[in-house]
Coordinates of C-alpha atoms in Angstrom, one line a residue:
Chain A
G1 CA 94.9 1.3 150.0
E2 CA 94.4 4.7 148.3
N3 CA 92.5 6.1 151.3
V4 CA 95.3 5.6 153.8
G5 CA 96.3 9.0 155.1
L6 CA 93.1 10.6 154.1
H7 CA 91.2 11.6 157.3
L8 CA 87.9 9.9 156.5
P9 CA 85.0 9.9 158.9
T10 CA 84.7 6.5 160.4
L11 CA 81.6 4.5 161.4
S12 CA 82.2 1.6 163.7
V13 CA 79.4 -0.9 164.1
Q14 CA 79.0 -4.3 165.6
E15 CA 78.4 -7.3 163.4
G16 CA 74.7 -7.8 163.0
D17 CA 73.7 -4.2 163.7
N18 CA 72.3 -1.9 161.1
S19 CA 74.6 0.8 159.6
I20 CA 73.7 4.2 158.4
I21 CA 76.1 6.2 156.3
N22 CA 75.3 9.8 155.5
C23 CA 76.3 12.1 152.6
A24 CA 75.5 15.7 152.0
Y25 CA 75.6 16.5 148.3
S26 CA 76.4 19.9 146.9
N27 CA 74.1 20.7 143.9
S28 CA 70.4 20.9 144.2
A29 CA 70.2 20.4 140.5
S30 CA 71.7 16.9 140.7
D31 CA 69.3 14.3 139.5
Y32 CA 71.1 11.0 140.0
F33 CA 72.9 9.6 142.9
I34 CA 75.0 6.5 143.4
W35 CA 76.6 4.7 146.4
Y36 CA 79.9 2.9 145.9
K37 CA 81.9 0.6 148.1
Q38 CA 85.7 0.5 147.9
E39 CA 87.7 -2.2 149.6
S40 CA 91.4 -1.8 150.2
G41 CA 93.3 -2.4 147.0
K42 CA 90.3 -2.5 144.7
G43 CA 88.3 -0.2 142.6
P44 CA 84.9 1.2 143.7
Q45 CA 82.0 -1.2 143.4
F46 CA 78.5 0.0 142.5
I47 CA 76.0 -0.7 145.4
I48 CA 72.8 1.1 144.6
D49 CA 71.5 4.2 142.8
I50 CA 68.6 6.5 143.0
R51 CA 67.1 9.2 140.8
S52 CA 65.8 12.5 142.1
N53 CA 62.2 11.6 141.4
M54 CA 62.4 9.0 144.2
D55 CA 63.0 9.3 147.9
K56 CA 63.8 5.7 148.7
R57 CA 65.1 2.6 146.9
Q58 CA 65.9 -0.8 148.3
G59 CA 68.3 -3.4 147.3
Q60 CA 69.6 -6.6 148.9
R61 CA 70.3 -5.6 152.5
V62 CA 70.8 -1.9 151.4
T63 CA 68.4 1.0 151.3
V64 CA 69.2 4.5 149.9
L65 CA 67.2 7.4 151.1
L66 CA 67.2 10.8 149.4
N67 CA 66.1 14.0 151.0
K68 CA 66.2 16.7 148.4
T69 CA 65.0 19.4 150.7
V70 CA 68.2 19.3 152.7
K71 CA 70.4 17.7 150.0
H72 CA 71.0 14.6 152.0
L73 CA 71.6 11.1 151.0
S74 CA 71.9 8.1 153.2
L75 CA 72.9 4.4 152.8
Q76 CA 71.4 1.9 155.2
I77 CA 73.0 -1.5 155.5
A78 CA 71.0 -4.1 157.4
A79 CA 72.6 -6.8 159.5
T80 CA 76.1 -5.5 158.8
Q81 CA 78.7 -8.1 158.2
P82 CA 82.5 -8.1 158.4
G83 CA 82.6 -8.2 154.6
D84 CA 80.9 -4.8 154.6
S85 CA 84.0 -3.2 156.0
A86 CA 85.2 -0.7 153.4
V87 CA 85.1 2.9 152.4
Y88 CA 81.7 4.1 151.1
F89 CA 81.4 7.0 148.6
C90 CA 78.3 8.8 147.5
A91 CA 78.3 10.4 144.1
E92 CA 76.1 12.8 142.3
I93 CA 75.4 13.7 138.7
T94 CA 74.2 17.1 137.7
P95 CA 72.7 17.6 134.2
P96 CA 73.6 18.5 131.6
T97 CA 77.2 17.6 132.2
D98 CA 76.6 14.1 133.4
K99 CA 79.9 14.2 135.3
L100 CA 80.2 12.0 138.4
I101 CA 81.1 14.0 141.5
F102 CA 82.2 11.9 144.4
G103 CA 81.9 12.7 148.1
T104 CA 84.9 12.3 150.4
G105 CA 83.9 8.9 151.7
T106 CA 83.1 7.2 155.0
R107 CA 85.1 4.3 156.4
L108 CA 82.9 1.5 157.8
Q109 CA 84.5 -0.7 160.4
V110 CA 82.6 -3.8 161.5
F111 CA 83.7 -5.5 164.7
P112 CA 82.6 -8.9 166.0
Chain B
K1 CA 82.2 -12.4 131.7
A2 CA 85.6 -10.8 132.3
G3 CA 85.7 -7.6 134.3
V4 CA 87.3 -4.3 133.5
T5 CA 91.1 -4.7 133.2
Q6 CA 93.7 -2.0 133.5
T7 CA 97.4 -2.2 132.5
P8 CA 99.9 -1.8 133.9
R9 CA 98.9 -2.2 137.5
Y10 CA 101.9 -0.3 138.8
L11 CA 104.1 2.3 137.2
I12 CA 107.0 4.5 138.3
K13 CA 108.0 7.5 136.3
T14 CA 110.0 10.7 136.8
R15 CA 109.0 14.3 136.4
G16 CA 108.7 15.5 132.9
Q17 CA 108.1 12.1 131.4
Q18 CA 104.8 11.0 129.8
V19 CA 102.7 7.9 130.5
T20 CA 100.0 6.0 128.8
L21 CA 97.6 3.8 130.7
S22 CA 95.2 1.3 129.2
C23 CA 91.7 0.2 130.0
S24 CA 89.8 -2.7 128.5
P25 CA 86.0 -2.5 129.3
I26 CA 83.6 -5.3 129.9
S27 CA 82.6 -6.8 126.6
G28 CA 79.7 -5.0 125.1
H29 CA 80.2 -1.8 127.1
R30 CA 80.7 1.3 125.0
S31 CA 81.4 3.9 127.7
V32 CA 84.7 4.2 129.5
S33 CA 85.3 6.8 132.2
W34 CA 88.6 7.7 133.9
Y35 CA 89.1 8.9 137.4
Q36 CA 92.0 10.0 139.6
Q37 CA 92.1 9.0 143.2
T38 CA 94.5 10.6 145.7
P39 CA 94.5 10.8 149.5
G40 CA 94.2 14.6 149.4
Q41 CA 91.6 15.1 146.7
G42 CA 89.7 11.8 146.8
L43 CA 88.0 10.5 143.6
Q44 CA 87.9 13.0 140.7
F45 CA 86.4 12.5 137.3
L46 CA 88.8 12.9 134.4
F47 CA 86.8 12.2 131.3
E48 CA 84.3 9.9 129.6
Y49 CA 84.5 8.3 126.2
F50 CA 81.6 6.8 124.3
S51 CA 81.8 5.3 120.9
E52 CA 85.3 6.8 120.4
T53 CA 84.2 10.3 121.3
Q54 CA 84.9 12.3 124.4
R55 CA 81.5 13.0 125.9
N56 CA 82.4 14.6 129.2
K57 CA 85.5 16.1 130.7
G58 CA 86.5 17.0 134.2
N59 CA 88.6 19.9 135.5
F60 CA 92.1 18.7 134.7
P61 CA 94.8 20.4 132.6
G62 CA 95.4 19.6 129.0
R63 CA 98.3 17.4 130.0
F64 CA 95.6 14.8 130.7
S65 CA 94.2 13.3 127.5
G66 CA 92.5 10.1 126.4
R67 CA 91.1 8.3 123.5
Q68 CA 88.9 5.3 122.7
F69 CA 89.3 2.8 120.0
S70 CA 86.6 1.1 117.9
N71 CA 86.7 -2.0 120.2
S72 CA 85.9 0.4 123.1
R73 CA 89.3 -0.1 124.7
S74 CA 90.6 3.2 126.0
E75 CA 93.9 4.8 126.8
M76 CA 94.8 7.7 129.0
N77 CA 97.9 9.8 128.5
V78 CA 99.5 12.2 130.9
S79 CA 102.3 14.3 129.5
T80 CA 105.0 16.3 131.3
L81 CA 104.4 14.4 134.6
E82 CA 104.4 16.3 137.9
L83 CA 104.9 15.0 141.4
G84 CA 101.2 15.7 142.1
D85 CA 100.1 13.3 139.3
S86 CA 101.0 10.4 141.6
A87 CA 97.7 8.7 142.1
L88 CA 95.6 5.7 141.5
Y89 CA 94.0 6.0 138.1
L90 CA 90.7 4.1 137.8
C91 CA 88.7 3.4 134.7
A92 CA 85.1 2.3 134.7
S93 CA 82.9 0.9 132.0
S94 CA 79.2 0.9 131.4
L95 CA 76.8 -0.1 128.7
A96 CA 75.8 3.4 127.7
G97 CA 77.5 5.8 130.1
L98 CA 76.1 7.9 132.9
A99 CA 73.5 9.4 130.6
G100 CA 72.1 6.1 129.5
P101 CA 69.2 4.1 130.9
S102 CA 71.5 1.5 132.5
N103 CA 74.0 3.6 134.5
E104 CA 75.8 1.0 136.5
Q105 CA 79.5 1.5 136.2
F106 CA 82.0 -1.3 136.7
F107 CA 85.5 -0.2 137.9
G108 CA 88.8 -1.8 137.2
P109 CA 91.4 -2.3 139.9
G110 CA 93.3 0.8 138.8
T111 CA 96.8 1.7 137.8
R112 CA 99.0 3.1 140.6
L113 CA 101.3 5.8 139.2
T114 CA 104.2 7.1 141.2
V115 CA 106.0 10.1 139.9
L116 CA 109.5 10.6 141.4

């Protein structure tokens, strides 16, 4: 995949455990954040998003937390499954440009 | 509903050549964004098109250009190819783009460009 060779931080978790993937974003003016999942050989897949007027948003098995004070974003995956193994990217948008700026990514490895 | 499609999936070119990549968005989506993904630089935004107009642009040289047609299909062109242009080029479509009320972007599988 495209991320081979890139030294990505790796999170290894056991199947069934909860995973927490962290991201520090760069611009305090960013007002919209997205988490993407990218499996080997595929394009990124939207997981969940959150706007800066919220500090928590829940989806199916996933929760995103936003801490604007320290410019920190986290993705929590409940009951992690082997199919969750992928590289996870956070992305931010800073008005008025509305350009999507991606973080470097975290590789999640799920073992039985 | 068909997903985002990109053609070709793989491409090999030599330095100095030019290349055109194509992206067909999901039916009804009017925004198409292009990204470059490399092991060294990660995912970087190239540009976004909405209703045939370039709405946002990343920090890439003028050798990188694009356009969008009335059916929302988009093409990206890179002229005078350099070795460093070798990358996975991804396009993503959404209903109204990142500035719209429904921001979810759907990515295609990408075109892997190798410059020799």
